[in-house]
Short mmCIF file of N, CA and C in Angstrom, two decimals:
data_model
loop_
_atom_site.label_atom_id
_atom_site.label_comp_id
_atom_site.label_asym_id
_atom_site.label_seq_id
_atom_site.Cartn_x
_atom_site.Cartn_y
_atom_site.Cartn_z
N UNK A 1 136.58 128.49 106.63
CA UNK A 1 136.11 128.63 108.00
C UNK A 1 136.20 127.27 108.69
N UNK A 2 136.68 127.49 109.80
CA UNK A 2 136.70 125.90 110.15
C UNK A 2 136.07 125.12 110.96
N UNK A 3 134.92 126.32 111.89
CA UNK A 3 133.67 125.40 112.16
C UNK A 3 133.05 124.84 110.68
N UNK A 4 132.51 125.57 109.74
CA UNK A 4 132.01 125.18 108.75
C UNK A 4 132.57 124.06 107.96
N UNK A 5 133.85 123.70 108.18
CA UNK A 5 134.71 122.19 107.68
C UNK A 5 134.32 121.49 108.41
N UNK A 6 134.57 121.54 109.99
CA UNK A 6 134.01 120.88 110.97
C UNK A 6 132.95 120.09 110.96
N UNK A 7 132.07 120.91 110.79
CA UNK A 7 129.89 120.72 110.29
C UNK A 7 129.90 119.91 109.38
N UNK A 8 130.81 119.91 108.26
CA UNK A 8 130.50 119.25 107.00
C UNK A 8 130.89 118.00 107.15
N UNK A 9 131.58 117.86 108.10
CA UNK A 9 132.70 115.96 108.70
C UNK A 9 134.13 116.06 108.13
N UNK A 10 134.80 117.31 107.67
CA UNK A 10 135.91 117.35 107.18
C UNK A 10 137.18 116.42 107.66
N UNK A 11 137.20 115.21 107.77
CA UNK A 11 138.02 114.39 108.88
C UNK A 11 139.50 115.34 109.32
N UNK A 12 139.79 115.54 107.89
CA UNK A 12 141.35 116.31 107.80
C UNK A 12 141.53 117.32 108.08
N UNK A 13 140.37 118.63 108.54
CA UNK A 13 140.77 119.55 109.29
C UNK A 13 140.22 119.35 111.23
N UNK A 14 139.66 118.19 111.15
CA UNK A 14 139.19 118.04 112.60
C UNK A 14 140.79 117.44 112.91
N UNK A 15 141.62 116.81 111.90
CA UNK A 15 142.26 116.25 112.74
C UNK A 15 144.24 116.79 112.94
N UNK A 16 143.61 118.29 111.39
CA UNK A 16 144.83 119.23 112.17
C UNK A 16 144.22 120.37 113.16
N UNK A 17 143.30 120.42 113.14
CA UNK A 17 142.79 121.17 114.26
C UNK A 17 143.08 120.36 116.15
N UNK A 18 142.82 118.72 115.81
CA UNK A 18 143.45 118.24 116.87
C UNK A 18 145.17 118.31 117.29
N UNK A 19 145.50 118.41 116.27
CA UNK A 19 147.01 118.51 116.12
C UNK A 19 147.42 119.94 116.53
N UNK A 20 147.34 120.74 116.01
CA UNK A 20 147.01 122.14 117.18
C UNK A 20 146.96 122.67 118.54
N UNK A 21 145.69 121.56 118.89
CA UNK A 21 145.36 121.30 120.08
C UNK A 21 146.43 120.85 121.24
N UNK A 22 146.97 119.52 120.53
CA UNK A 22 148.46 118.85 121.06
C UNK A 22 149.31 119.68 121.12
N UNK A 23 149.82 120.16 120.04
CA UNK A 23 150.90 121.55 120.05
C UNK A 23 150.97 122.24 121.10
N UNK A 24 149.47 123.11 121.14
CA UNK A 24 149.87 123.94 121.98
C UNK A 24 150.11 123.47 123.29
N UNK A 25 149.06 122.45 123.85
CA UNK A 25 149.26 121.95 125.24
C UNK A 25 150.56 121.42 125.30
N UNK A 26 151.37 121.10 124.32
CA UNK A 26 152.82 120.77 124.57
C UNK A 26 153.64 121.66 124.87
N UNK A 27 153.47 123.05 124.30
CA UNK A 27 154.12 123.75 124.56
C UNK A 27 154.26 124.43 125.97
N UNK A 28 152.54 124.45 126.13
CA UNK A 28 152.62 125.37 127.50
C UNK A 28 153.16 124.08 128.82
N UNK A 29 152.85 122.81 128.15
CA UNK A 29 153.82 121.38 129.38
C UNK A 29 154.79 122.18 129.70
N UNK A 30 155.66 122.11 128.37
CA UNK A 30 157.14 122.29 128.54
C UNK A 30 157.94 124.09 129.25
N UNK A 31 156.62 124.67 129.31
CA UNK A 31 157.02 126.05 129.62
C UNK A 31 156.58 125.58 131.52
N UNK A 32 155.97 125.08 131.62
CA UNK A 32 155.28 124.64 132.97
C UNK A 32 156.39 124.11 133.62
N UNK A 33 157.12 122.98 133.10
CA UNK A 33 157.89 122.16 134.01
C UNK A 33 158.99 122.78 134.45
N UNK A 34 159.59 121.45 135.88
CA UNK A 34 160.76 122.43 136.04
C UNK A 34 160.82 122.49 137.19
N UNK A 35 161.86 122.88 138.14
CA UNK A 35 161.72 123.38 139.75
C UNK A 35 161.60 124.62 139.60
N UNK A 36 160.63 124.73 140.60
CA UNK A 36 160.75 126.00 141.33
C UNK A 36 161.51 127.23 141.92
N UNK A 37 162.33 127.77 141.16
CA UNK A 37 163.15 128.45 141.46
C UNK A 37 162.52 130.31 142.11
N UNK A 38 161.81 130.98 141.77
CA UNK A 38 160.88 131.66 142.34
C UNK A 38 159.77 132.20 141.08
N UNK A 39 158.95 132.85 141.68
CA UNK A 39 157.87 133.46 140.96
C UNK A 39 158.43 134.05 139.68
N UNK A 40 159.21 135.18 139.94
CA UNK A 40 159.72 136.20 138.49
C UNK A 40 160.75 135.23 137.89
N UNK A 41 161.40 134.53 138.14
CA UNK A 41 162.20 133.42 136.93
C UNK A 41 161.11 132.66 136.39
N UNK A 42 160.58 131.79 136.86
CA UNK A 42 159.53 130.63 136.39
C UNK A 42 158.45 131.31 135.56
N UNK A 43 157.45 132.82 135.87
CA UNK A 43 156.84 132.91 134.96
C UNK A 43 157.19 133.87 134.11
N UNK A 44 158.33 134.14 134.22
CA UNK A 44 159.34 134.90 133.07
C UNK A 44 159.86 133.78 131.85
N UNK A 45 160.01 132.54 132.43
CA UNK A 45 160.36 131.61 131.68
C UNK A 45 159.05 130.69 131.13
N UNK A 46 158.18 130.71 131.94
CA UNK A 46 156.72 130.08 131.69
C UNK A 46 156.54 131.26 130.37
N UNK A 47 156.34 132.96 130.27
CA UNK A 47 155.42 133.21 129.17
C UNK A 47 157.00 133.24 128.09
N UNK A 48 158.18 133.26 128.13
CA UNK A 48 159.45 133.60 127.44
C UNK A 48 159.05 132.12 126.29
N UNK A 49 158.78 131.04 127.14
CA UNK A 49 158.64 129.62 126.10
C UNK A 49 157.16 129.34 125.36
N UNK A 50 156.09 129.26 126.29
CA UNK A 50 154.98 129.44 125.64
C UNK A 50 154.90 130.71 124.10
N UNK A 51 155.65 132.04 124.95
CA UNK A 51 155.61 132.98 123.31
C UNK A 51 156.13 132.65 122.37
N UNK A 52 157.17 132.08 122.46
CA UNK A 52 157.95 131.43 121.36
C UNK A 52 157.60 130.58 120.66
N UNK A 53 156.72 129.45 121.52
CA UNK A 53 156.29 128.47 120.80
C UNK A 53 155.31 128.69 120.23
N UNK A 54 154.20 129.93 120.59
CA UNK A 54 152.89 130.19 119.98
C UNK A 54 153.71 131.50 118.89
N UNK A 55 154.43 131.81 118.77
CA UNK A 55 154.51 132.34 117.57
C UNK A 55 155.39 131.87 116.46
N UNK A 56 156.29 130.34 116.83
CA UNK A 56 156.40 129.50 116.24
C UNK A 56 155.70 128.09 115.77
N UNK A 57 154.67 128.20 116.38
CA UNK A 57 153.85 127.15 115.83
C UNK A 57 153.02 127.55 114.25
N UNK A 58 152.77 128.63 114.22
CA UNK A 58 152.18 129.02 112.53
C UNK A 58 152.96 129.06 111.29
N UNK A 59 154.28 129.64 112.28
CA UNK A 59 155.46 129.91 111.18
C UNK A 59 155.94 128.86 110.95
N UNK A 60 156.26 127.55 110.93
CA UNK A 60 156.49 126.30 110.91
C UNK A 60 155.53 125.43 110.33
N UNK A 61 154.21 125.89 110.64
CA UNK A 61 153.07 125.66 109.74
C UNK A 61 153.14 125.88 108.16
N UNK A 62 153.46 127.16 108.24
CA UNK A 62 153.10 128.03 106.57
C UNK A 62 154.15 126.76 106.20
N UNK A 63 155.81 126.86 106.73
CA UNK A 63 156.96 126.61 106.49
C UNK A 63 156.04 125.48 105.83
N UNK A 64 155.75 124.32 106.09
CA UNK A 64 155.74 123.15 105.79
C UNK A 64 154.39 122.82 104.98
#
């Protein structure tokens, strides 16, 4: 459980849990940026990259 690692001072899961944290906000950066081209491209391409990356961020996990 990983509040319960948390509670205990687990340094090493507070600090892949921070790593996580980074991940994802990287991902959704990189789905964010960009010009403006209109609404249905951009958040077609905003959730097309974010999904990818949130269902590649675990699988890359296990991977490693």
């Amino acid at each position: 459980d990983l509040h319960a690692e948390i509670e205990k001072d687990n340094v090493a899961v507070g600090v892949a849990f921070a790593g996580v944290l980074i991940a994802i906000g990287n991902i959704v950066r990189i789905g964010a940026s960009g010009d403006f081209i209109s609404w249905e491209y951009n958040l077609t391409t905003f959730f097309g990259f974010v999904l990818f990356g949130l269902i590649l961020l675990p699988v890359l996990r296990f991977a490693t």
